[in-house]
PDB file of N, CA and C in Angstrom:
ATOM      1  N   THR P   1     -51.016 -15.571  19.225  1.00 90.00           N
ATOM      2  CA  THR P   1     -50.838 -15.312  17.905  1.00 90.00           C
ATOM      3  C   THR P   1     -49.894 -15.640  16.441  1.00 90.00           C
ATOM      4  N   PHE P   2     -49.941 -16.580  15.387  1.00 94.00           N
ATOM      5  CA  PHE P   2     -49.000 -16.343  14.690  1.00 94.00           C
ATOM      6  C   PHE P   2     -49.022 -16.491  13.590  1.00 94.00           C
ATOM      7  N   PRO P   3     -48.362 -16.494  12.276  1.00 96.00           N
ATOM      8  CA  PRO P   3     -49.040 -15.698  10.994  1.00 96.00           C
ATOM      9  C   PRO P   3     -49.367 -17.601  10.619  1.00 96.00           C
ATOM     10  N   VAL P   4     -49.943 -17.739   9.475  1.00 96.00           N
ATOM     11  CA  VAL P   4     -50.527 -19.254   9.016  1.00 96.00           C
ATOM     12  C   VAL P   4     -49.551 -18.642   7.775  1.00 96.00           C
ATOM     13  N   GLY P   5     -49.155 -19.618   6.692  1.00 96.00           N
ATOM     14  CA  GLY P   5     -48.406 -20.068   5.222  1.00 96.00           C
ATOM     15  C   GLY P   5     -46.566 -20.356   5.555  1.00 96.00           C
ATOM     16  N   CYS P   6     -46.291 -21.011   6.754  1.00 96.00           N
ATOM     17  CA  CYS P   6     -44.783 -21.367   6.900  1.00 96.00           C
ATOM     18  C   CYS P   6     -44.514 -22.024   7.693  1.00 96.00           C
ATOM     19  N   ALA P   7     -43.277 -22.325   8.226  1.00 94.00           N
ATOM     20  CA  ALA P   7     -43.184 -23.122   9.460  1.00 94.00           C
ATOM     21  C   ALA P   7     -43.608 -22.749  10.799  1.00 94.00           C
ATOM     22  N   PRO P   8     -44.238 -23.509  11.608  1.00 94.00           N
ATOM     23  CA  PRO P   8     -44.658 -22.534  13.276  1.00 94.00           C
ATOM     24  C   PRO P   8     -43.286 -22.325  13.604  1.00 94.00           C
ATOM     25  N   GLU P   9     -42.587 -21.512  14.777  1.00 92.00           N
ATOM     26  CA  GLU P   9     -41.027 -21.639  15.196  1.00 92.00           C
ATOM     27  C   GLU P   9     -41.662 -21.813  16.845  1.00 92.00           C
ATOM     28  N   GLU P  10     -40.229 -22.126  17.034  1.00 88.00           N
ATOM     29  CA  GLU P  10     -40.376 -23.029  18.093  1.00 88.00           C
ATOM     30  C   GLU P  10     -40.937 -21.901  19.677  1.00 88.00           C
ATOM     31  N   ALA P  11     -40.896 -20.787  19.018  1.00 90.00           N
ATOM     32  CA  ALA P  11     -41.180 -19.628  19.981  1.00 90.00           C
ATOM     33  C   ALA P  11     -42.811 -19.663  20.136  1.00 90.00           C
ATOM     34  N   CYS P  12     -42.943 -19.836  19.569  1.00 89.00           N
ATOM     35  CA  CYS P  12     -44.395 -19.465  19.776  1.00 89.00           C
ATOM     36  C   CYS P  12     -45.471 -20.371  20.628  1.00 89.00           C
ATOM     37  N   VAL P  13     -46.389 -19.480  22.000  1.00 81.00           N
ATOM     38  CA  VAL P  13     -46.903 -19.357  22.850  1.00 81.00           C
ATOM     39  C   VAL P  13     -46.946 -20.943  23.771  1.00 81.00           C
ATOM     40  N   PHE P  14     -47.565 -22.169  22.597  1.00 83.00           N
ATOM     41  CA  PHE P  14     -47.146 -23.445  23.276  1.00 83.00           C
ATOM     42  C   PHE P  14     -47.082 -24.267  22.248  1.00 83.00           C
ATOM     43  N   GLY P  15     -45.794 -24.163  21.962  1.00 79.00           N
ATOM     44  CA  GLY P  15     -44.386 -24.812  21.450  1.00 79.00           C
ATOM     45  C   GLY P  15     -44.960 -25.761  19.854  1.00 79.00           C
ATOM     46  N   ARG P  16     -44.265 -25.656  19.183  1.00 81.00           N
ATOM     47  CA  ARG P  16     -43.638 -25.998  18.092  1.00 81.00           C
ATOM     48  C   ARG P  16     -44.432 -27.164  17.927  1.00 81.00           C
ATOM     49  N   GLU P  17     -44.905 -28.324  19.276  1.00 83.00           N
ATOM     50  CA  GLU P  17     -45.899 -29.470  18.857  1.00 83.00           C
ATOM     51  C   GLU P  17     -47.291 -29.226  18.956  1.00 83.00           C
ATOM     52  N   SER P  18     -47.682 -28.014  19.739  1.00 88.00           N
ATOM     53  CA  SER P  18     -48.601 -27.665  19.083  1.00 88.00           C
ATOM     54  C   SER P  18     -49.243 -27.469  17.567  1.00 88.00           C
ATOM     55  N   PHE P  19     -48.157 -27.708  17.053  1.00 91.00           N
ATOM     56  CA  PHE P  19     -49.121 -27.684  15.928  1.00 91.00           C
ATOM     57  C   PHE P  19     -48.660 -29.274  15.099  1.00 91.00           C
ATOM     58  N   ASN P  20     -48.560 -30.090  15.802  1.00 89.00           N
ATOM     59  CA  ASN P  20     -48.367 -31.483  15.288  1.00 89.00           C
ATOM     60  C   ASN P  20     -49.520 -32.344  14.228  1.00 89.00           C
ATOM     61  N   GLU P  21     -50.643 -31.563  14.524  1.00 90.00           N
ATOM     62  CA  GLU P  21     -51.583 -32.304  13.753  1.00 90.00           C
ATOM     63  C   GLU P  21     -52.049 -31.169  12.799  1.00 90.00           C
ATOM     64  N   ASN P  22     -51.461 -30.219  12.934  1.00 92.00           N
ATOM     65  CA  ASN P  22     -52.230 -29.105  11.480  1.00 92.00           C
ATOM     66  C   ASN P  22     -51.231 -30.086   9.638  1.00 92.00           C
ATOM     67  N   PRO P  23     -52.356 -29.791   9.108  1.00 92.00           N
ATOM     68  CA  PRO P  23     -51.612 -30.816   7.884  1.00 92.00           C
ATOM     69  C   PRO P  23     -50.596 -30.098   6.563  1.00 92.00           C
ATOM     70  N   ASP P  24     -50.539 -28.409   7.636  1.00 93.00           N
ATOM     71  CA  ASP P  24     -49.468 -27.325   6.842  1.00 93.00           C
ATOM     72  C   ASP P  24     -48.130 -28.287   7.255  1.00 93.00           C
ATOM     73  N   VAL P  25     -47.663 -28.337   8.222  1.00 92.00           N
ATOM     74  CA  VAL P  25     -46.500 -28.538   9.169  1.00 92.00           C
ATOM     75  C   VAL P  25     -45.498 -29.736   8.455  1.00 92.00           C
ATOM     76  N   ASP P  26     -46.308 -30.208   7.344  1.00 92.00           N
ATOM     77  CA  ASP P  26     -45.867 -31.347   5.851  1.00 92.00           C
ATOM     78  C   ASP P  26     -46.341 -31.368   4.549  1.00 92.00           C
ATOM     79  N   HIS P  27     -47.005 -30.192   4.838  1.00 96.00           N
ATOM     80  CA  HIS P  27     -46.610 -29.382   2.893  1.00 96.00           C
ATOM     81  C   HIS P  27     -45.639 -28.339   2.819  1.00 96.00           C
ATOM     82  N   PRO P  28     -45.047 -29.181   1.830  1.00 96.00           N
ATOM     83  CA  PRO P  28     -43.378 -28.286   1.181  1.00 96.00           C
ATOM     84  C   PRO P  28     -43.566 -27.273   0.733  1.00 96.00           C
ATOM     85  N   VAL P  29     -44.430 -26.179   1.036  1.00 97.00           N
ATOM     86  CA  VAL P  29     -44.581 -24.233   1.018  1.00 97.00           C
ATOM     87  C   VAL P  29     -45.363 -24.160   2.921  1.00 97.00           C
ATOM     88  N   TYR P  30     -46.099 -25.256   2.658  1.00 96.00           N
ATOM     89  CA  TYR P  30     -46.342 -23.826   4.305  1.00 96.00           C
ATOM     90  C   TYR P  30     -45.673 -24.655   5.118  1.00 96.00           C
ATOM     91  N   GLY P  31     -44.974 -25.565   5.004  1.00 94.00           N
ATOM     92  CA  GLY P  31     -44.239 -26.175   6.531  1.00 94.00           C
ATOM     93  C   GLY P  31     -42.659 -25.876   5.840  1.00 94.00           C
ATOM     94  N   SER P  32     -42.407 -25.133   5.359  1.00 96.00           N
ATOM     95  CA  SER P  32     -40.950 -24.382   5.113  1.00 96.00           C
ATOM     96  C   SER P  32     -40.817 -23.269   5.748  1.00 96.00           C
ATOM     97  N   LYS P  33     -39.413 -22.738   5.994  1.00 96.00           N
ATOM     98  CA  LYS P  33     -39.304 -21.853   7.189  1.00 96.00           C
ATOM     99  C   LYS P  33     -40.339 -20.668   7.014  1.00 96.00           C
ATOM    100  N   HIS P  34     -39.824 -20.751   4.953  1.00 98.00           N
ATOM    101  CA  HIS P  34     -40.329 -18.742   3.917  1.00 98.00           C
ATOM    102  C   HIS P  34     -42.071 -19.124   4.737  1.00 98.00           C
ATOM    103  N   GLY P  35     -42.437 -20.223   4.088  1.00 97.00           N
ATOM    104  CA  GLY P  35     -43.442 -20.897   3.590  1.00 97.00           C
ATOM    105  C   GLY P  35     -44.665 -20.299   2.101  1.00 97.00           C
ATOM    106  N   MET P  36     -45.343 -19.126   2.306  1.00 98.00           N
ATOM    107  CA  MET P  36     -45.681 -18.675   1.135  1.00 98.00           C
ATOM    108  C   MET P  36     -44.805 -17.158   0.907  1.00 98.00           C
ATOM    109  N   TYR P  37     -44.209 -16.970   1.617  1.00 98.00           N
ATOM    110  CA  TYR P  37     -43.978 -15.858   2.120  1.00 98.00           C
ATOM    111  C   TYR P  37     -42.153 -15.254   1.250  1.00 98.00           C
ATOM    112  N   GLN P  38     -41.940 -14.335   0.706  1.00 98.00           N
ATOM    113  CA  GLN P  38     -40.775 -13.645   0.831  1.00 98.00           C
ATOM    114  C   GLN P  38     -39.808 -13.419   1.603  1.00 98.00           C
ATOM    115  N   PRO P  39     -39.037 -13.418   2.098  1.00 98.00           N
ATOM    116  CA  PRO P  39     -37.367 -12.830   2.752  1.00 98.00           C
ATOM    117  C   PRO P  39     -37.884 -11.588   2.538  1.00 98.00           C
ATOM    118  N   GLY P  40     -38.204 -10.434   4.137  1.00 98.00           N
ATOM    119  CA  GLY P  40     -38.321  -9.612   4.312  1.00 98.00           C
ATOM    120  C   GLY P  40     -39.014  -8.302   3.194  1.00 98.00           C
ATOM    121  N   CYS P  41     -40.921  -9.262   3.513  1.00 98.00           N
ATOM    122  CA  CYS P  41     -41.780  -9.130   3.448  1.00 98.00           C
ATOM    123  C   CYS P  41     -41.961  -7.940   3.945  1.00 98.00           C
ATOM    124  N   GLY P  42     -42.149  -7.556   4.846  1.00 98.00           N
ATOM    125  CA  GLY P  42     -42.970  -7.199   5.606  1.00 98.00           C
ATOM    126  C   GLY P  42     -44.166  -7.987   6.761  1.00 98.00           C
ATOM    127  N   ILE P  43     -43.975  -7.333   8.488  1.00 97.00           N
ATOM    128  CA  ILE P  43     -44.514  -8.709   8.974  1.00 97.00           C
ATOM    129  C   ILE P  43     -46.278  -8.242   9.014  1.00 97.00           C
ATOM    130  N   SER P  44     -46.730  -6.876   8.661  1.00 96.00           N
ATOM    131  CA  SER P  44     -47.791  -6.438   7.794  1.00 96.00           C
ATOM    132  C   SER P  44     -48.593  -7.391   6.782  1.00 96.00           C
ATOM    133  N   ASN P  45     -47.146  -7.827   6.153  1.00 97.00           N
ATOM    134  CA  ASN P  45     -48.268  -8.359   4.755  1.00 97.00           C
ATOM    135  C   ASN P  45     -47.978  -9.883   5.443  1.00 97.00           C
ATOM    136  N   LEU P  46     -47.628 -10.129   6.357  1.00 97.00           N
ATOM    137  CA  LEU P  46     -48.709 -12.070   6.697  1.00 97.00           C
ATOM    138  C   LEU P  46     -49.465 -12.381   7.271  1.00 97.00           C
ATOM    139  N   THR P  47     -50.482 -13.080   6.478  1.00 97.00           N
ATOM    140  CA  THR P  47     -51.605 -13.558   6.839  1.00 97.00           C
ATOM    141  C   THR P  47     -51.462 -14.411   7.742  1.00 97.00           C
ATOM    142  N   MET P  48     -52.290 -13.474   9.491  1.00 96.00           N
ATOM    143  CA  MET P  48     -51.717 -14.377  10.472  1.00 96.00           C
ATOM    144  C   MET P  48     -53.202 -14.867  11.345  1.00 96.00           C
ATOM    145  N   SER P  49     -52.439 -15.815  12.267  1.00 94.00           N
ATOM    146  CA  SER P  49     -54.030 -16.678  12.045  1.00 94.00           C
ATOM    147  C   SER P  49     -55.182 -16.073  13.236  1.00 94.00           C
ATOM    148  N   TRP P  50     -56.241 -16.150  12.500  1.00 94.00           N
ATOM    149  CA  TRP P  50     -57.551 -15.518  12.945  1.00 94.00           C
ATOM    150  C   TRP P  50     -57.772 -15.896  14.440  1.00 94.00           C
ATOM    151  N   GLY P  51     -57.997 -14.692  15.704  1.00 93.00           N
ATOM    152  CA  GLY P  51     -57.863 -14.417  16.605  1.00 93.00           C
ATOM    153  C   GLY P  51     -58.438 -12.996  17.743  1.00 93.00           C
ATOM    154  N   HIS P  52     -58.801 -12.433  18.895  1.00 93.00           N
ATOM    155  CA  HIS P  52     -59.668 -11.321  18.889  1.00 93.00           C
ATOM    156  C   HIS P  52     -58.240 -10.194  17.681  1.00 93.00           C
ATOM    157  N   ASP P  53     -56.989 -10.438  18.259  1.00 94.00           N
ATOM    158  CA  ASP P  53     -56.632  -9.339  17.469  1.00 94.00           C
ATOM    159  C   ASP P  53     -56.426  -8.901  16.722  1.00 94.00           C
ATOM    160  N   GLU P  54     -56.250 -10.006  15.927  1.00 96.00           N
ATOM    161  CA  GLU P  54     -56.350 -10.020  14.034  1.00 96.00           C
ATOM    162  C   GLU P  54     -58.093  -9.415  13.447  1.00 96.00           C
ATOM    163  N   TYR P  55     -59.266  -9.957  14.297  1.00 96.00           N
ATOM    164  CA  TYR P  55     -60.545  -9.769  14.283  1.00 96.00           C
ATOM    165  C   TYR P  55     -60.507  -7.816  14.924  1.00 96.00           C
ATOM    166  N   MET P  56     -60.246  -7.155  15.865  1.00 96.00           N
ATOM    167  CA  MET P  56     -60.308  -6.192  15.786  1.00 96.00           C
ATOM    168  C   MET P  56     -59.653  -5.276  15.162  1.00 96.00           C
ATOM    169  N   TYR P  57     -58.780  -5.585  14.734  1.00 96.00           N
ATOM    170  CA  TYR P  57     -58.186  -4.891  13.725  1.00 96.00           C
ATOM    171  C   TYR P  57     -58.464  -4.564  11.977  1.00 96.00           C
ATOM    172  N   TRP P  58     -58.906  -5.097  12.239  1.00 96.00           N
ATOM    173  CA  TRP P  58     -60.019  -5.955  10.787  1.00 96.00           C
ATOM    174  C   TRP P  58     -60.924  -5.451  10.945  1.00 96.00           C
ATOM    175  N   VAL P  59     -62.087  -5.032  11.997  1.00 97.00           N
ATOM    176  CA  VAL P  59     -63.163  -4.326  11.970  1.00 97.00           C
ATOM    177  C   VAL P  59     -62.399  -3.225  11.877  1.00 97.00           C
ATOM    178  N   LEU P  60     -62.105  -2.760  12.900  1.00 97.00           N
ATOM    179  CA  LEU P  60     -61.432  -1.269  12.970  1.00 97.00           C
ATOM    180  C   LEU P  60     -61.242  -0.425  11.037  1.00 97.00           C
ATOM    181  N   LYS P  61     -59.645  -1.879  10.182  1.00 94.00           N
ATOM    182  CA  LYS P  61     -59.789  -0.583   9.228  1.00 94.00           C
ATOM    183  C   LYS P  61     -60.365  -0.671   8.608  1.00 94.00           C
ATOM    184  N   GLU P  62     -62.171  -1.632   8.990  1.00 96.00           N
ATOM    185  CA  GLU P  62     -62.829  -1.570   7.147  1.00 96.00           C
ATOM    186  C   GLU P  62     -63.889  -0.755   7.590  1.00 96.00           C
ATOM    187  N   ASN P  63     -63.672  -0.494   8.685  1.00 96.00           N
ATOM    188  CA  ASN P  63     -64.980   0.526   9.555  1.00 96.00           C
ATOM    189  C   ASN P  63     -64.932   2.062   9.628  1.00 96.00           C
ATOM    190  N   GLY P  64     -63.369   2.328   8.774  1.00 92.00           N
ATOM    191  CA  GLY P  64     -63.692   4.055   8.847  1.00 92.00           C
ATOM    192  C   GLY P  64     -62.873   3.971  10.097  1.00 92.00           C
ATOM    193  N   CYS P  65     -62.322   3.430  10.176  1.00 95.00           N
ATOM    194  CA  CYS P  65     -61.583   4.425  12.060  1.00 95.00           C
ATOM    195  C   CYS P  65     -60.242   5.329  11.655  1.00 95.00           C
ATOM    196  N   THR P  66     -60.432   5.902  12.880  1.00 96.00           N
ATOM    197  CA  THR P  66     -59.736   7.114  12.069  1.00 96.00           C
ATOM    198  C   THR P  66     -57.839   6.659  13.075  1.00 96.00           C
ATOM    199  N   ILE P  67     -57.953   5.815  13.601  1.00 96.00           N
ATOM    200  CA  ILE P  67     -56.535   5.322  14.486  1.00 96.00           C
ATOM    201  C   ILE P  67     -55.508   5.481  14.083  1.00 96.00           C
ATOM    202  N   PRO P  68     -54.475   6.070  13.638  1.00 94.00           N
ATOM    203  CA  PRO P  68     -53.664   5.602  12.491  1.00 94.00           C
ATOM    204  C   PRO P  68     -53.204   3.962  12.665  1.00 94.00           C
ATOM    205  N   GLU P  69     -51.870   4.073  11.654  1.00 92.00           N
ATOM    206  CA  GLU P  69     -51.727   2.667  11.232  1.00 92.00           C
ATOM    207  C   GLU P  69     -50.885   1.913  12.425  1.00 92.00           C
ATOM    208  N   GLU P  70     -49.934   2.943  12.413  1.00 91.00           N
ATOM    209  CA  GLU P  70     -49.259   2.726  13.447  1.00 91.00           C
ATOM    210  C   GLU P  70     -49.738   1.852  15.372  1.00 91.00           C
ATOM    211  N   GLY P  71     -50.790   2.674  15.351  1.00 94.00           N
ATOM    212  CA  GLY P  71     -51.882   2.004  16.752  1.00 94.00           C
ATOM    213  C   GLY P  71     -52.801   0.829  16.441  1.00 94.00           C
ATOM    214  N   LEU P  72     -53.284   1.311  14.671  1.00 96.00           N
ATOM    215  CA  LEU P  72     -54.303  -0.282  14.819  1.00 96.00           C
ATOM    216  C   LEU P  72     -52.651  -1.589  14.558  1.00 96.00           C
ATOM    217  N   ASN P  73     -51.386  -1.391  13.678  1.00 95.00           N
ATOM    218  CA  ASN P  73     -50.943  -2.518  13.882  1.00 95.00           C
ATOM    219  C   ASN P  73     -50.649  -3.052  15.666  1.00 95.00           C
ATOM    220  N   MET P  74     -50.756  -1.895  16.847  1.00 94.00           N
ATOM    221  CA  MET P  74     -50.155  -2.422  18.137  1.00 94.00           C
ATOM    222  C   MET P  74     -51.485  -2.886  18.648  1.00 94.00           C
ATOM    223  N   ILE P  75     -52.528  -3.180  17.544  1.00 95.00           N
ATOM    224  CA  ILE P  75     -53.962  -3.960  18.219  1.00 95.00           C
ATOM    225  C   ILE P  75     -53.883  -5.141  17.449  1.00 95.00           C
ATOM    226  N   ARG P  76     -52.676  -4.887  16.841  1.00 96.00           N
ATOM    227  CA  ARG P  76     -53.042  -6.242  15.650  1.00 96.00           C
ATOM    228  C   ARG P  76     -52.076  -7.196  16.036  1.00 96.00           C
ATOM    229  N   PHE P  77     -50.084  -6.790  16.591  1.00 96.00           N
ATOM    230  CA  PHE P  77     -49.695  -7.642  17.125  1.00 96.00           C
ATOM    231  C   PHE P  77     -48.963  -8.048  17.603  1.00 96.00           C
ATOM    232  N   HIS P  78     -50.109  -6.823  18.707  1.00 93.00           N
ATOM    233  CA  HIS P  78     -49.997  -6.787  20.699  1.00 93.00           C
ATOM    234  C   HIS P  78     -49.709  -8.499  21.261  1.00 93.00           C
ATOM    235  N   SER P  79     -50.385  -9.134  20.448  1.00 93.00           N
ATOM    236  CA  SER P  79     -50.224 -11.160  21.160  1.00 93.00           C
ATOM    237  C   SER P  79     -49.237 -11.752  20.172  1.00 93.00           C
ATOM    238  N   PHE P  80     -48.510 -11.404  18.831  1.00 95.00           N
ATOM    239  CA  PHE P  80     -47.714 -11.990  18.235  1.00 95.00           C
ATOM    240  C   PHE P  80     -46.765 -12.223  19.450  1.00 95.00           C
ATOM    241  N   TYR P  81     -46.195 -12.218  20.023  1.00 94.00           N
ATOM    242  CA  TYR P  81     -45.683 -12.585  21.409  1.00 94.00           C
ATOM    243  C   TYR P  81     -43.725 -13.148  20.104  1.00 94.00           C
ATOM    244  N   PRO P  82     -44.042 -13.985  19.941  1.00 95.00           N
ATOM    245  CA  PRO P  82     -42.869 -14.752  19.176  1.00 95.00           C
ATOM    246  C   PRO P  82     -42.373 -13.595  18.577  1.00 95.00           C
ATOM    247  N   TRP P  83     -42.720 -12.989  17.588  1.00 96.00           N
ATOM    248  CA  TRP P  83     -42.320 -12.074  17.205  1.00 96.00           C
ATOM    249  C   TRP P  83     -41.492 -10.854  17.522  1.00 96.00           C
ATOM    250  N   HIS P  84     -42.539 -10.381  18.434  1.00 95.00           N
ATOM    251  CA  HIS P  84     -41.922  -9.287  19.436  1.00 95.00           C
ATOM    252  C   HIS P  84     -41.201  -9.466  20.467  1.00 95.00           C
ATOM    253  N   ASP P  85     -41.330 -10.250  20.974  1.00 94.00           N
ATOM    254  CA  ASP P  85     -40.814 -10.611  22.484  1.00 94.00           C
ATOM    255  C   ASP P  85     -39.097 -11.617  22.235  1.00 94.00           C
ATOM    256  N   LYS P  86     -39.599 -12.666  21.311  1.00 94.00           N
ATOM    257  CA  LYS P  86     -38.412 -13.855  21.345  1.00 94.00           C
ATOM    258  C   LYS P  86     -38.082 -13.553  20.393  1.00 94.00           C
ATOM    259  N   GLY P  87     -37.785 -12.393  19.161  1.00 95.00           N
ATOM    260  CA  GLY P  87     -37.513 -12.435  17.742  1.00 95.00           C
ATOM    261  C   GLY P  87     -37.717 -13.274  16.671  1.00 95.00           C
ATOM    262  N   ALA P  88     -38.995 -14.482  16.695  1.00 96.00           N
ATOM    263  CA  ALA P  88     -39.110 -15.320  16.009  1.00 96.00           C
ATOM    264  C   ALA P  88     -39.401 -14.607  14.682  1.00 96.00           C
ATOM    265  N   TYR P  89     -39.635 -15.488  14.133  1.00 97.00           N
ATOM    266  CA  TYR P  89     -40.117 -14.598  12.237  1.00 97.00           C
ATOM    267  C   TYR P  89     -39.659 -12.955  11.798  1.00 97.00           C
ATOM    268  N   ALA P  90     -37.939 -13.189  11.822  1.00 97.00           N
ATOM    269  CA  ALA P  90     -37.788 -11.978  11.338  1.00 97.00           C
ATOM    270  C   ALA P  90     -36.790 -12.054  10.657  1.00 97.00           C
ATOM    271  N   GLN P  91     -37.019 -13.259  10.156  1.00 98.00           N
ATOM    272  CA  GLN P  91     -36.974 -13.308   8.401  1.00 98.00           C
ATOM    273  C   GLN P  91     -37.766 -12.442   7.329  1.00 98.00           C
ATOM    274  N   PHE P  92     -38.947 -11.776   7.948  1.00 98.00           N
ATOM    275  CA  PHE P  92     -40.109 -11.426   7.485  1.00 98.00           C
ATOM    276  C   PHE P  92     -39.293  -9.913   7.277  1.00 98.00           C
ATOM    277  N   GLU P  93     -38.663  -9.590   8.753  1.00 98.00           N
ATOM    278  CA  GLU P  93     -38.930  -8.044   8.612  1.00 98.00           C
ATOM    279  C   GLU P  93     -38.049  -7.502   7.682  1.00 98.00           C
ATOM    280  N   ALA P  94     -38.598  -5.740   7.027  1.00 98.00           N
ATOM    281  CA  ALA P  94     -38.809  -5.390   6.746  1.00 98.00           C
ATOM    282  C   ALA P  94     -38.001  -3.776   7.300  1.00 98.00           C
ATOM    283  N   PRO P  95     -37.139  -2.898   6.984  1.00 97.00           N
ATOM    284  CA  PRO P  95     -36.664  -2.066   7.664  1.00 97.00           C
ATOM    285  C   PRO P  95     -37.625  -1.252   8.312  1.00 97.00           C
ATOM    286  N   GLU P  96     -38.940  -0.747   8.369  1.00 95.00           N
ATOM    287  CA  GLU P  96     -39.829  -0.397   8.533  1.00 95.00           C
ATOM    288  C   GLU P  96     -40.372  -0.955   9.821  1.00 95.00           C
ATOM    289  N   ASP P  97     -40.575  -2.115  10.173  1.00 96.00           N
ATOM    290  CA  ASP P  97     -40.267  -3.416  10.889  1.00 96.00           C
ATOM    291  C   ASP P  97     -39.942  -3.227  12.442  1.00 96.00           C
ATOM    292  N   ALA P  98     -39.415  -2.117  12.096  1.00 95.00           N
ATOM    293  CA  ALA P  98     -38.080  -1.974  13.516  1.00 95.00           C
ATOM    294  C   ALA P  98     -38.939  -1.112  14.555  1.00 95.00           C
ATOM    295  N   LYS P  99     -39.522  -0.215  13.623  1.00 95.00           N
ATOM    296  CA  LYS P  99     -40.140   0.806  13.814  1.00 95.00           C
ATOM    297  C   LYS P  99     -41.511   0.810  15.093  1.00 95.00           C
ATOM    298  N   MET P 100     -42.617  -0.518  14.075  1.00 95.00           N
ATOM    299  CA  MET P 100     -44.200  -0.668  14.828  1.00 95.00           C
ATOM    300  C   MET P 100     -43.572  -1.407  15.720  1.00 95.00           C
ATOM    301  N   LYS P 101     -42.544  -2.137  16.267  1.00 96.00           N
ATOM    302  CA  LYS P 101     -42.178  -3.399  17.425  1.00 96.00           C
ATOM    303  C   LYS P 101     -41.823  -2.619  18.380  1.00 96.00           C
ATOM    304  N   ARG P 102     -41.058  -1.365  18.297  1.00 95.00           N
ATOM    305  CA  ARG P 102     -41.010  -0.283  19.884  1.00 95.00           C
ATOM    306  C   ARG P 102     -42.254   0.085  19.808  1.00 95.00           C
ATOM    307  N   TRP P 103     -43.021   0.298  18.983  1.00 94.00           N
ATOM    308  CA  TRP P 103     -45.042   1.003  19.298  1.00 94.00           C
ATOM    309  C   TRP P 103     -45.831  -0.379  19.915  1.00 94.00           C
ATOM    310  N   VAL P 104     -45.300  -1.459  19.596  1.00 95.00           N
ATOM    311  CA  VAL P 104     -45.917  -3.274  20.009  1.00 95.00           C
ATOM    312  C   VAL P 104     -45.654  -3.439  21.033  1.00 95.00           C
ATOM    313  N   ARG P 105     -44.583  -3.238  21.605  1.00 94.00           N
ATOM    314  CA  ARG P 105     -44.024  -3.597  22.924  1.00 94.00           C
ATOM    315  C   ARG P 105     -44.432  -2.888  23.809  1.00 94.00           C
ATOM    316  N   GLU P 106     -43.874  -1.099  23.547  1.00 92.00           N
ATOM    317  CA  GLU P 106     -44.722  -0.137  24.176  1.00 92.00           C
ATOM    318  C   GLU P 106     -46.438  -0.196  24.632  1.00 92.00           C
ATOM    319  N   PHE P 107     -46.898  -0.527  23.920  1.00 92.00           N
ATOM    320  CA  PHE P 107     -48.774  -1.279  23.770  1.00 92.00           C
ATOM    321  C   PHE P 107     -49.095  -2.002  24.461  1.00 92.00           C
ATOM    322  N   ASN P 108     -47.161  -2.972  24.772  1.00 88.00           N
ATOM    323  CA  ASN P 108     -47.836  -4.283  25.862  1.00 88.00           C
ATOM    324  C   ASN P 108     -47.855  -4.067  27.280  1.00 88.00           C
ATOM    325  N   LYS P 109     -47.353  -3.539  27.446  1.00 88.00           N
ATOM    326  CA  LYS P 109     -46.407  -2.802  28.992  1.00 88.00           C
ATOM    327  C   LYS P 109     -48.286  -1.929  28.906  1.00 88.00           C
ATOM    328  N   PHE P 110     -49.047  -2.227  29.160  1.00 86.00           N
ATOM    329  CA  PHE P 110     -50.440  -1.496  29.238  1.00 86.00           C
ATOM    330  C   PHE P 110     -51.680  -3.473  29.209  1.00 86.00           C
ATOM    331  N   ASP P 111     -51.054  -4.269  28.672  1.00 76.00           N
ATOM    332  CA  ASP P 111     -52.174  -5.059  28.073  1.00 76.00           C
ATOM    333  C   ASP P 111     -51.774  -5.956  29.315  1.00 76.00           C
ATOM    334  N   LEU P 112     -52.415  -7.213  29.610  1.00 66.00           N
ATOM    335  CA  LEU P 112     -53.923  -8.066  30.742  1.00 66.00           C
ATOM    336  C   LEU P 112     -52.711  -7.566  32.490  1.00 66.00           C
TER     337      LEU P 112
END
């Protein structure tokens, strides 16, 4: 899992080279460190790649799920290893993301 709209970081699970065929890498905005985002915008405000985490998050969120936002974020970001495990994409963190990261790491103890 990784954010779209900014340059991929080396900490991505399959490495930066896995993005070589992605035209966004050479795009003047989407290929830059901050891309279409502002520093400190908050991890929850990033547009994430579409995978099982993002799918489940949006299905639950849009269908009246009563899981609190902290729980939904544990689902949404549990595969965002570059961020919660390697410290990548820290330029986008807002102050509240430190608490969210702790919950995501706790949830990951039970993943796989």
